[in-house]
Amino acid sequence: MNKIAAINIVGLSSHLIGEYMPKLKAWMDEEAQLSTINPVLPAVTCTAQSTYLTGKTPAEHGIVANGWYFRDECEVKLWRQSNKLVEAEKIWDKAKRINPEFTCANLFWWYNMYSTVDYSVTPRPQYLADGRKMPDCYSHPASLRDELQDKLGTFPLFSFWGPNTSIKSSRWIADAAKHVFEKHQPTLTLIYLPHLDYCLQKYDHNSPQVHKDLGEIDTLCYELIQFFEQRDVKPIVLSGYGITSVSRPIHINRILRKANLIQVRVERGLELLDAGASQAFAMADHQIAHVYVNDTTQIEKVRTLLAEAPGIAKVLDAEGKKQQELNHPRAGELVAIAEPDSWFTYYYWLDDKKAPDFARKVEIHRKPGYDPAEMFLDPDKSFIYPRIAWKVLKKKLGFRMNMDVIPLRADLVKGSHGAVDVPDSHKPIFITKELAAQQIDATTVCDILLQQIFTDQILN
């Protein structure tokens, strides 16, 4: 068996590899080859990674987005962690059937909990009784968590997501991957480096900030490449999606609400989406939105309404979902796809004064859709840093406080992903010394990895 390290640089596409990523470009030009990946729909984190790790489409593995509407609970849930949600055989189980001596380490690829990998680490904050959220991670075996945090420090959760995102979290993950490999020598090491995902959604792609971030991830990636090559491990650099520039947010739930299809529950003067009571609502996820139509007699009405909305490129019905291999029971009755310059918000209120209290916080598990505004501090609030310092002080003194510093400003977002009708230059990529094809399908990544591990063995 050959040892492989699959380094997932989130958001990386071919047009970014150049002046500001000189180390990766030089390695690619001298030693490796780049293939463009034709992504599955939607091109988002959980769907893309599940396809890479199973070789199956969303219709088969069931990960239709980063979250979906759990119809039996009448709740939208995003960023679940259990690997049991992926309804297809994973690469590590396939590999162990070929050779029982195969081992796998999963460093932060998604659906990382309760799988059959040998070693795993994933974000898992502590939620304390007094309302505080403390940085932490989860591991298998459980002792690995303490081992890594004793050596590297507490996992920097607030650098992983939120307004304070930085290279620090990717650096921690890279160092953890090195430690796990040195100690356990896994056959396949899966490494997730999220750094580019933040800056390409926050900033203009030609901005000095993006250039700086490209340089930071370039340096970190090349360090990993050198680390693994020096240990006779084949490094592979890939991404799950590319990120395109956007300038038009689509408030899809507001469209449905104005058509009297959405119901809300009012608490303390604030509005909460009542998904179970609504005739139709959307779970927005970047450039796609699963539209759940509880009243199926309204499907055609909803489809027509959305198809006529500016910024929406397509609305997939049952046949459309089948053609896109997104026809899984977890998917919405309809799936909306945004135009290349557009993306979907989850906002369902018509008056910001009635937005729920969690709307202005980093609350990935309470919002019925993805919210990229969580990467920003509210520019409309004066003295924002003193405000934050005061809130942090109150927390340290043991008082409850509300970290309501996130804006309700969708116009701040500069990049998005999820749609698949994008130029090749903005599609995900696969860089390796072994592959010669110019384009590959996302569903072939699993087999390509297996072929590189088991060069001399028959795969079945």
Tab-separated table of C-alpha atoms in Angstrom:
chain	number	residue	atom	x	y	z
A	1	MET	CA	0.000	0.000	0.000
A	2	ASN	CA	1.081	3.558	-0.705
A	3	LYS	CA	0.506	6.235	1.924
A	4	ILE	CA	-1.573	9.223	0.800
A	5	ALA	CA	-2.235	12.660	2.334
A	6	ALA	CA	-5.282	14.416	0.860
A	7	ILE	CA	-4.963	18.133	1.672
A	8	ASN	CA	-8.319	19.867	1.155
A	9	ILE	CA	-7.777	23.609	0.646
A	10	VAL	CA	-11.310	24.927	0.781
A	11	GLY	CA	-12.272	27.297	-2.041
A	12	LEU	CA	-9.120	26.731	-4.099
A	13	SER	CA	-9.541	26.866	-7.867
A	14	SER	CA	-7.037	27.140	-10.698
A	15	HIS	CA	-7.332	30.904	-11.253
A	16	LEU	CA	-5.970	31.527	-7.736
A	17	ILE	CA	-2.744	29.581	-8.246
A	18	GLY	CA	-0.249	32.139	-9.498
A	19	GLU	CA	1.585	35.186	-8.258
A	20	TYR	CA	0.276	34.963	-4.700
A	21	MET	CA	0.710	31.185	-4.349
A	22	PRO	CA	4.248	30.753	-5.727
A	23	LYS	CA	5.174	27.642	-3.715
A	24	LEU	CA	2.158	25.589	-4.750
A	25	LYS	CA	2.518	26.767	-8.360
A	26	ALA	CA	6.186	25.790	-8.477
A	27	TRP	CA	5.442	22.336	-7.007
A	28	MET	CA	2.640	21.844	-9.497
A	29	ASP	CA	4.689	23.035	-12.495
A	30	GLU	CA	7.706	20.890	-11.609
A	31	GLU	CA	6.212	17.742	-10.128
A	32	ALA	CA	2.406	17.523	-10.194
A	33	GLN	CA	-0.548	17.861	-12.531
A	34	LEU	CA	-3.791	19.736	-12.068
A	35	SER	CA	-7.190	18.343	-12.974
A	36	THR	CA	-10.443	20.279	-12.825
A	37	ILE	CA	-13.243	18.559	-10.904
A	38	ASN	CA	-16.780	18.688	-12.265
A	39	PRO	CA	-18.657	19.187	-8.972
A	40	VAL	CA	-21.934	17.667	-7.866
A	41	LEU	CA	-24.877	19.905	-7.044
A	42	PRO	CA	-24.766	21.563	-4.584
A	43	ALA	CA	-21.066	22.430	-4.514
A	44	VAL	CA	-20.962	22.955	-0.749
A	45	THR	CA	-18.793	21.518	2.021
A	46	CYS	CA	-20.767	18.553	3.309
A	47	THR	CA	-22.092	17.416	-0.066
A	48	ALA	CA	-18.749	17.671	-1.860
A	49	GLN	CA	-16.800	15.874	0.842
A	50	SER	CA	-19.398	13.114	1.158
A	51	THR	CA	-19.209	12.559	-2.599
A	52	TYR	CA	-15.404	12.428	-2.539
A	53	LEU	CA	-15.401	9.943	0.340
A	54	THR	CA	-18.065	7.613	-1.086
A	55	GLY	CA	-17.931	8.025	-4.863
A	56	LYS	CA	-21.701	8.487	-4.811
A	57	THR	CA	-24.081	11.296	-5.725
A	58	PRO	CA	-26.274	13.172	-3.204
A	59	ALA	CA	-29.203	11.061	-4.385
A	60	GLU	CA	-27.296	8.028	-3.114
A	61	HIS	CA	-25.423	9.245	-0.021
A	62	GLY	CA	-28.183	11.614	1.158
A	63	ILE	CA	-26.097	14.698	1.996
A	64	VAL	CA	-28.158	17.148	-0.027
A	65	ALA	CA	-26.545	20.297	1.463
A	66	ASN	CA	-24.834	21.431	4.667
A	67	GLY	CA	-28.172	20.800	6.357
A	68	TRP	CA	-31.794	20.089	5.587
A	69	TYR	CA	-35.307	20.037	7.004
A	70	PHE	CA	-35.858	17.078	9.309
A	71	ARG	CA	-39.476	16.488	8.385
A	72	ASP	CA	-40.229	14.198	11.315
A	73	GLU	CA	-39.050	16.872	13.772
A	74	CYS	CA	-40.242	19.888	11.755
A	75	GLU	CA	-36.849	21.519	12.282
A	76	VAL	CA	-34.033	22.725	10.049
A	77	LYS	CA	-30.633	21.446	11.204
A	78	LEU	CA	-27.267	22.366	9.749
A	79	TRP	CA	-23.745	21.172	10.482
A	80	ARG	CA	-24.652	17.862	12.083
A	81	GLN	CA	-21.643	15.725	12.976
A	82	SER	CA	-22.597	12.056	12.941
A	83	ASN	CA	-21.125	9.996	10.116
A	84	LYS	CA	-24.220	7.790	10.331
A	85	LEU	CA	-26.038	10.438	8.262
A	86	VAL	CA	-23.965	9.504	5.197
A	87	GLU	CA	-25.916	6.680	3.565
A	88	ALA	CA	-23.132	5.088	1.506
A	89	GLU	CA	-19.965	3.081	2.078
A	90	LYS	CA	-16.970	5.295	2.853
A	91	ILE	CA	-13.503	5.115	1.346
A	92	TRP	CA	-11.927	3.752	4.528
A	93	ASP	CA	-14.374	0.851	4.677
A	94	LYS	CA	-13.775	0.071	1.006
A	95	ALA	CA	-10.015	0.192	1.618
A	96	LYS	CA	-10.190	-2.126	4.614
A	97	ARG	CA	-12.035	-4.688	2.516
A	98	ILE	CA	-9.127	-4.595	0.060
A	99	ASN	CA	-6.463	-4.733	2.776
A	100	PRO	CA	-7.373	-5.051	6.471
A	101	GLU	CA	-4.078	-3.363	7.402
A	102	PHE	CA	-5.256	-0.053	5.909
A	103	THR	CA	-5.699	2.782	8.419
A	104	CYS	CA	-7.175	6.262	8.074
A	105	ALA	CA	-6.882	9.573	9.953
A	106	ASN	CA	-9.562	12.191	9.373
A	107	LEU	CA	-8.535	15.688	10.401
A	108	PHE	CA	-11.653	17.868	10.156
A	109	TRP	CA	-13.306	16.543	6.986
A	110	TRP	CA	-17.018	16.679	7.696
A	111	TYR	CA	-19.294	14.038	9.289
A	112	ASN	CA	-16.315	13.071	11.373
A	113	MET	CA	-17.965	11.702	14.503
A	114	TYR	CA	-18.779	8.026	15.079
A	115	SER	CA	-17.298	6.787	11.812
A	116	THR	CA	-15.039	3.750	11.424
A	117	VAL	CA	-11.836	5.711	10.783
A	118	ASP	CA	-8.937	4.857	13.056
A	119	TYR	CA	-8.153	8.439	14.144
A	120	SER	CA	-10.317	11.527	13.903
A	121	VAL	CA	-10.475	15.108	15.126
A	122	THR	CA	-13.293	17.611	14.562
A	123	PRO	CA	-14.612	20.873	16.118
A	124	ARG	CA	-16.819	20.349	19.159
A	125	PRO	CA	-17.258	23.365	21.468
A	126	GLN	CA	-18.415	23.053	25.058
A	127	TYR	CA	-21.813	24.652	25.716
A	128	LEU	CA	-21.912	25.604	29.385
A	129	ALA	CA	-24.999	25.990	31.565
A	130	ASP	CA	-24.452	29.732	31.952
A	131	GLY	CA	-24.683	30.264	28.179
A	132	ARG	CA	-20.971	30.379	27.405
A	133	LYS	CA	-19.434	28.570	24.436
A	134	MET	CA	-15.908	27.297	25.080
A	135	PRO	CA	-13.442	26.259	22.350
A	136	ASP	CA	-12.793	22.534	22.186
A	137	CYS	CA	-12.642	19.601	19.779
A	138	TYR	CA	-13.729	15.954	19.664
A	139	SER	CA	-11.501	13.037	18.802
A	140	HIS	CA	-11.325	9.310	18.363
A	141	PRO	CA	-9.730	7.829	20.304
A	142	ALA	CA	-10.851	10.202	23.050
A	143	SER	CA	-7.313	10.508	24.424
A	144	LEU	CA	-6.140	12.093	21.165
A	145	ARG	CA	-8.058	15.287	21.998
A	146	ASP	CA	-6.119	15.843	25.208
A	147	GLU	CA	-2.870	14.793	23.601
A	148	LEU	CA	-3.218	17.351	20.805
A	149	GLN	CA	-4.432	20.204	22.997
A	150	ASP	CA	-1.648	19.597	25.509
A	151	LYS	CA	0.857	19.912	22.673
A	152	LEU	CA	-0.754	22.528	20.410
A	153	GLY	CA	-2.993	24.444	22.781
A	154	THR	CA	-6.789	24.516	22.815
A	155	PHE	CA	-8.269	24.208	19.343
A	156	PRO	CA	-8.813	27.854	18.220
A	157	LEU	CA	-12.544	27.612	17.563
A	158	PHE	CA	-13.074	31.353	17.214
A	159	SER	CA	-10.411	31.459	14.490
A	160	PHE	CA	-12.190	28.596	12.699
A	161	TRP	CA	-15.464	30.454	12.186
A	162	GLY	CA	-16.821	33.911	12.923
A	163	PRO	CA	-15.479	37.472	12.587
A	164	ASN	CA	-12.089	36.428	13.991
A	165	THR	CA	-11.268	33.781	11.367
A	166	SER	CA	-7.587	33.510	10.513
A	167	ILE	CA	-4.818	31.153	9.420
A	168	LYS	CA	-4.491	30.106	13.077
A	169	SER	CA	-7.131	27.352	12.840
A	170	SER	CA	-5.694	25.913	9.627
A	171	ARG	CA	-2.238	25.964	11.222
A	172	TRP	CA	-3.573	24.036	14.241
A	173	ILE	CA	-5.167	21.416	11.978
A	174	ALA	CA	-1.963	21.052	9.922
A	175	ASP	CA	0.134	20.604	13.058
A	176	ALA	CA	-2.367	18.073	14.392
A	177	ALA	CA	-2.114	16.127	11.117
A	178	LYS	CA	1.678	16.028	11.429
A	179	HIS	CA	1.464	14.789	15.007
A	180	VAL	CA	-1.053	12.067	14.144
A	181	PHE	CA	1.027	10.880	11.216
A	182	GLU	CA	4.289	10.810	13.143
A	183	LYS	CA	2.712	8.725	15.897
A	184	HIS	CA	0.337	6.451	13.973
A	185	GLN	CA	1.493	6.356	10.317
A	186	PRO	CA	-2.016	6.106	8.782
A	187	THR	CA	-2.307	4.920	5.194
A	188	LEU	CA	-4.681	7.754	4.296
A	189	THR	CA	-4.566	11.138	6.024
A	190	LEU	CA	-7.460	13.504	5.289
A	191	ILE	CA	-6.661	17.155	6.108
A	192	TYR	CA	-9.114	20.072	5.922
A	193	LEU	CA	-7.663	23.597	5.686
A	194	PRO	CA	-10.520	26.158	5.766
A	195	HIS	CA	-8.584	29.429	5.522
A	196	LEU	CA	-9.456	30.499	1.942
A	197	ASP	CA	-13.133	29.828	2.511
A	198	TYR	CA	-13.355	32.847	4.807
A	199	CYS	CA	-11.461	35.499	2.898
A	200	LEU	CA	-12.998	34.675	-0.485
A	201	GLN	CA	-16.477	35.167	0.974
A	202	LYS	CA	-15.536	38.305	2.920
A	203	TYR	CA	-13.357	40.310	0.543
A	204	ASP	CA	-13.073	41.358	-3.074
A	205	HIS	CA	-10.988	38.668	-4.761
A	206	ASN	CA	-8.434	41.192	-6.026
A	207	SER	CA	-7.998	42.858	-2.641
A	208	PRO	CA	-4.689	43.001	-0.727
A	209	GLN	CA	-6.336	41.006	2.090
A	210	VAL	CA	-7.069	38.090	-0.244
A	211	HIS	CA	-3.529	38.268	-1.634
A	212	LYS	CA	-2.200	38.028	1.927
A	213	ASP	CA	-4.427	35.066	2.746
A	214	LEU	CA	-3.404	33.266	-0.451
A	215	GLY	CA	0.210	33.650	0.606
A	216	GLU	CA	-0.502	32.303	4.090
A	217	ILE	CA	-2.260	29.153	2.876
A	218	ASP	CA	0.386	28.699	0.166
A	219	THR	CA	3.129	28.586	2.786
A	220	LEU	CA	1.180	26.244	5.065
A	221	CYS	CA	0.215	23.897	2.239
A	222	TYR	CA	3.780	23.659	0.974
A	223	GLU	CA	5.016	22.865	4.485
A	224	LEU	CA	2.609	19.923	4.534
A	225	ILE	CA	3.663	18.799	1.059
A	226	GLN	CA	7.317	18.796	2.122
A	227	PHE	CA	6.516	17.071	5.430
A	228	PHE	CA	4.745	14.204	3.716
A	229	GLU	CA	7.106	13.845	0.761
A	230	GLN	CA	10.042	13.554	3.173
A	231	ARG	CA	8.226	10.584	4.746
A	232	ASP	CA	7.475	8.852	1.442
A	233	VAL	CA	3.813	9.868	1.515
A	234	LYS	CA	2.083	11.041	-1.675
A	235	PRO	CA	0.553	14.491	-1.115
A	236	ILE	CA	-2.624	15.342	-3.021
A	237	VAL	CA	-4.022	18.875	-2.996
A	238	LEU	CA	-7.716	19.216	-3.766
A	239	SER	CA	-10.744	21.369	-3.051
A	240	GLY	CA	-14.466	20.764	-2.719
A	241	TYR	CA	-15.570	23.846	-4.645
A	242	GLY	CA	-14.388	27.153	-6.035
A	243	ILE	CA	-15.776	30.486	-4.906
A	244	THR	CA	-17.174	33.067	-7.330
A	245	SER	CA	-17.683	36.786	-6.791
A	246	VAL	CA	-21.241	37.807	-5.885
A	247	SER	CA	-23.018	41.120	-5.484
A	248	ARG	CA	-26.726	40.255	-5.213
A	249	PRO	CA	-28.284	38.575	-2.148
A	250	ILE	CA	-31.666	36.941	-2.742
A	251	HIS	CA	-33.990	36.940	0.263
A	252	ILE	CA	-35.875	33.851	-0.845
A	253	ASN	CA	-37.871	33.419	2.365
A	254	ARG	CA	-39.067	37.009	2.169
A	255	ILE	CA	-40.399	36.243	-1.304
A	256	LEU	CA	-42.309	33.295	0.132
A	257	ARG	CA	-43.492	35.289	3.120
A	258	LYS	CA	-44.899	38.096	0.997
A	259	ALA	CA	-46.896	35.400	-0.775
A	260	ASN	CA	-48.339	34.352	2.616
A	261	LEU	CA	-46.635	30.946	2.488
A	262	ILE	CA	-44.498	31.353	5.640
A	263	GLN	CA	-45.703	31.322	9.229
A	264	VAL	CA	-43.789	32.850	12.133
A	265	ARG	CA	-44.123	32.612	15.882
A	266	VAL	CA	-43.692	35.860	17.844
A	267	GLU	CA	-41.747	35.727	21.102
A	268	ARG	CA	-40.899	38.920	23.010
A	269	GLY	CA	-41.740	40.871	19.881
A	270	LEU	CA	-39.256	38.888	17.776
A	271	GLU	CA	-40.138	36.496	14.976
A	272	LEU	CA	-39.165	32.828	14.748
A	273	LEU	CA	-39.715	30.796	11.602
A	274	ASP	CA	-42.392	28.164	12.226
A	275	ALA	CA	-41.290	25.636	9.627
A	276	GLY	CA	-43.841	22.997	10.507
A	277	ALA	CA	-46.759	25.431	10.184
A	278	SER	CA	-45.552	27.078	6.964
A	279	GLN	CA	-46.973	26.092	3.607
A	280	ALA	CA	-43.520	26.566	2.124
A	281	PHE	CA	-40.114	27.864	3.243
A	282	ALA	CA	-36.508	27.700	2.062
A	283	MET	CA	-33.393	26.311	3.714
A	284	ALA	CA	-30.829	28.643	2.122
A	285	ASP	CA	-27.283	27.346	1.642
A	286	HIS	CA	-25.000	29.660	-0.324
A	287	GLN	CA	-26.151	29.549	-3.978
A	288	ILE	CA	-28.776	26.841	-3.568
A	289	ALA	CA	-31.941	26.692	-1.513
A	290	HIS	CA	-33.998	23.638	-0.688
A	291	VAL	CA	-37.610	24.753	-0.765
A	292	TYR	CA	-39.815	22.572	1.417
A	293	VAL	CA	-43.483	22.703	0.477
A	294	ASN	CA	-45.537	21.240	3.313
A	295	ASP	CA	-48.735	21.917	1.381
A	296	THR	CA	-48.002	19.947	-1.791
A	297	THR	CA	-50.935	21.556	-3.588
A	298	GLN	CA	-48.820	24.728	-3.622
A	299	ILE	CA	-45.773	23.257	-5.412
A	300	GLU	CA	-46.541	24.711	-8.835
A	301	LYS	CA	-47.463	28.069	-7.352
A	302	VAL	CA	-44.177	28.196	-5.457
A	303	ARG	CA	-42.177	27.047	-8.487
A	304	THR	CA	-43.677	29.773	-10.665
A	305	LEU	CA	-43.200	32.417	-7.984
A	306	LEU	CA	-39.501	31.624	-7.578
A	307	ALA	CA	-38.797	31.110	-11.264
A	308	GLU	CA	-39.883	34.702	-11.880
A	309	ALA	CA	-37.721	36.153	-9.081
A	310	PRO	CA	-34.631	38.162	-10.114
A	311	GLY	CA	-31.361	36.379	-9.414
A	312	ILE	CA	-32.762	32.835	-9.508
A	313	ALA	CA	-31.370	30.885	-12.475
A	314	LYS	CA	-33.323	27.629	-12.112
A	315	VAL	CA	-35.941	25.974	-9.959
A	316	LEU	CA	-35.670	22.196	-10.007
A	317	ASP	CA	-38.842	20.172	-9.644
A	318	ALA	CA	-38.986	16.386	-9.193
A	319	GLU	CA	-37.696	15.726	-12.704
A	320	GLY	CA	-35.046	18.427	-12.429
A	321	LYS	CA	-33.759	16.967	-9.160
A	322	LYS	CA	-33.567	13.545	-10.789
A	323	GLN	CA	-31.535	14.918	-13.684
A	324	GLN	CA	-29.119	16.566	-11.233
A	325	GLU	CA	-28.963	13.402	-9.068
A	326	LEU	CA	-30.311	15.329	-6.117
A	327	ASN	CA	-33.537	13.331	-5.808
A	328	HIS	CA	-33.173	12.180	-2.213
A	329	PRO	CA	-36.030	12.331	0.354
A	330	ARG	CA	-34.061	14.907	2.367
A	331	ALA	CA	-34.111	17.383	-0.529
A	332	GLY	CA	-36.777	20.041	-0.799
A	333	GLU	CA	-39.791	19.539	-3.026
A	334	LEU	CA	-38.113	22.249	-5.100
A	335	VAL	CA	-34.472	23.331	-5.301
A	336	ALA	CA	-33.632	26.909	-6.314
A	337	ILE	CA	-30.263	27.727	-7.877
A	338	ALA	CA	-28.933	31.284	-7.926
A	339	GLU	CA	-27.447	33.188	-10.833
A	340	PRO	CA	-23.609	33.302	-10.834
A	341	ASP	CA	-23.519	36.762	-9.188
A	342	SER	CA	-26.186	35.928	-6.606
A	343	TRP	CA	-26.679	33.919	-3.419
A	344	PHE	CA	-29.494	33.100	-0.970
A	345	THR	CA	-29.976	34.496	2.523
A	346	TYR	CA	-32.061	32.717	5.135
A	347	TYR	CA	-33.762	35.984	6.232
A	348	TYR	CA	-37.511	35.552	6.645
A	349	TRP	CA	-38.469	38.690	8.636
A	350	LEU	CA	-39.615	41.858	6.851
A	351	ASP	CA	-38.522	44.272	9.596
A	352	ASP	CA	-35.021	44.032	11.111
A	353	LYS	CA	-36.439	45.151	14.459
A	354	LYS	CA	-38.289	41.820	14.565
A	355	ALA	CA	-35.304	39.650	13.647
A	356	PRO	CA	-34.686	36.902	16.227
A	357	ASP	CA	-31.992	37.574	18.825
A	358	PHE	CA	-29.722	34.868	17.363
A	359	ALA	CA	-29.663	36.635	13.985
A	360	ARG	CA	-27.044	39.062	15.301
A	361	LYS	CA	-24.867	36.314	16.781
A	362	VAL	CA	-22.661	33.479	15.561
A	363	GLU	CA	-25.281	30.739	15.918
A	364	ILE	CA	-24.756	28.130	13.211
A	365	HIS	CA	-27.138	25.641	14.832
A	366	ARG	CA	-30.094	27.973	15.412
A	367	LYS	CA	-30.416	29.688	12.059
A	368	PRO	CA	-32.600	27.925	9.457
A	369	GLY	CA	-29.946	28.443	6.787
A	370	TYR	CA	-26.331	29.390	6.237
A	371	ASP	CA	-25.354	32.928	7.266
A	372	PRO	CA	-22.063	34.274	5.825
A	373	ALA	CA	-22.678	37.580	7.633
A	374	GLU	CA	-21.356	35.756	10.706
A	375	MET	CA	-17.870	36.497	9.359
A	376	PHE	CA	-18.377	40.247	9.836
A	377	LEU	CA	-18.651	42.639	12.747
A	378	ASP	CA	-21.557	45.039	12.425
A	379	PRO	CA	-20.190	48.151	10.653
A	380	ASP	CA	-23.259	50.138	11.704
A	381	LYS	CA	-22.449	49.834	15.421
A	382	SER	CA	-20.108	52.490	16.772
A	383	PHE	CA	-17.222	51.561	19.060
A	384	ILE	CA	-17.596	47.891	18.130
A	385	TYR	CA	-14.307	46.743	19.662
A	386	PRO	CA	-14.922	48.440	23.026
A	387	ARG	CA	-18.398	46.875	22.965
A	388	ILE	CA	-16.858	43.443	22.448
A	389	ALA	CA	-14.251	44.027	25.169
A	390	TRP	CA	-17.008	44.982	27.628
A	391	LYS	CA	-19.022	41.875	26.751
A	392	VAL	CA	-15.993	39.630	27.156
A	393	LEU	CA	-15.218	41.231	30.526
A	394	LYS	CA	-18.762	40.596	31.707
A	395	LYS	CA	-18.452	36.969	30.611
A	396	LYS	CA	-15.180	36.563	32.512
A	397	LEU	CA	-16.812	38.063	35.599
A	398	GLY	CA	-19.508	35.396	35.389
A	399	PHE	CA	-22.356	37.525	34.032
A	400	ARG	CA	-24.586	36.482	31.180
A	401	MET	CA	-24.161	38.593	28.084
A	402	ASN	CA	-25.384	38.660	24.488
A	403	MET	CA	-22.609	38.788	21.879
A	404	ASP	CA	-24.901	40.511	19.364
A	405	VAL	CA	-22.228	41.974	17.079
A	406	ILE	CA	-23.115	40.317	13.748
A	407	PRO	CA	-24.719	42.560	11.109
A	408	LEU	CA	-27.938	41.966	9.197
A	409	ARG	CA	-26.101	43.162	6.110
A	410	ALA	CA	-26.133	40.610	3.296
A	411	ASP	CA	-24.620	43.222	0.987
A	412	LEU	CA	-21.271	42.796	2.758
A	413	VAL	CA	-20.728	39.309	1.305
A	414	LYS	CA	-18.351	39.208	-1.664
A	415	GLY	CA	-18.144	35.510	-2.588
A	416	SER	CA	-20.276	32.390	-2.675
A	417	HIS	CA	-20.520	28.871	-4.108
A	418	GLY	CA	-22.928	26.008	-4.578
A	419	ALA	CA	-23.963	26.391	-8.224
A	420	VAL	CA	-22.143	24.145	-10.697
A	421	ASP	CA	-22.565	26.103	-13.933
A	422	VAL	CA	-19.314	28.023	-13.429
A	423	PRO	CA	-16.193	28.465	-15.594
A	424	ASP	CA	-13.552	25.733	-15.337
A	425	SER	CA	-11.216	28.303	-13.780
A	426	HIS	CA	-13.571	28.550	-10.780
A	427	LYS	CA	-14.262	24.840	-10.303
A	428	PRO	CA	-12.623	22.685	-7.627
A	429	ILE	CA	-9.289	21.085	-8.425
A	430	PHE	CA	-7.264	17.904	-7.867
A	431	ILE	CA	-3.441	18.133	-7.946
A	432	THR	CA	-1.297	14.995	-7.872
A	433	LYS	CA	1.793	13.503	-9.461
A	434	GLU	CA	-0.170	10.540	-10.778
A	435	LEU	CA	-3.207	11.883	-12.630
A	436	ALA	CA	-3.104	12.982	-16.269
A	437	ALA	CA	-6.768	13.753	-17.036
A	438	GLN	CA	-7.668	17.422	-17.512
A	439	GLN	CA	-11.132	16.946	-16.029
A	440	ILE	CA	-12.570	14.419	-13.609
A	441	ASP	CA	-15.994	14.006	-12.065
A	442	ALA	CA	-16.483	14.459	-8.332
A	443	THR	CA	-17.803	10.899	-8.089
A	444	THR	CA	-14.458	9.511	-9.355
A	445	VAL	CA	-12.307	11.076	-6.611
A	446	CYS	CA	-12.900	8.137	-4.252
A	447	ASP	CA	-11.706	5.577	-6.800
A	448	ILE	CA	-8.724	7.719	-7.805
A	449	LEU	CA	-7.583	7.868	-4.183
A	450	LEU	CA	-8.018	4.103	-3.830
A	451	GLN	CA	-6.078	3.484	-7.028
A	452	GLN	CA	-3.201	5.585	-5.761
A	453	ILE	CA	-3.162	3.701	-2.458
A	454	PHE	CA	-3.477	0.228	-3.979
A	455	THR	CA	-1.369	0.628	-7.116
A	456	ASP	CA	-0.630	-3.094	-7.422
A	457	GLN	CA	-3.898	-4.520	-6.160
A	458	ILE	CA	-7.184	-5.252	-7.897
A	459	LEU	CA	-9.998	-2.961	-6.789
A	460	ASN	CA	-13.553	-4.226	-6.590
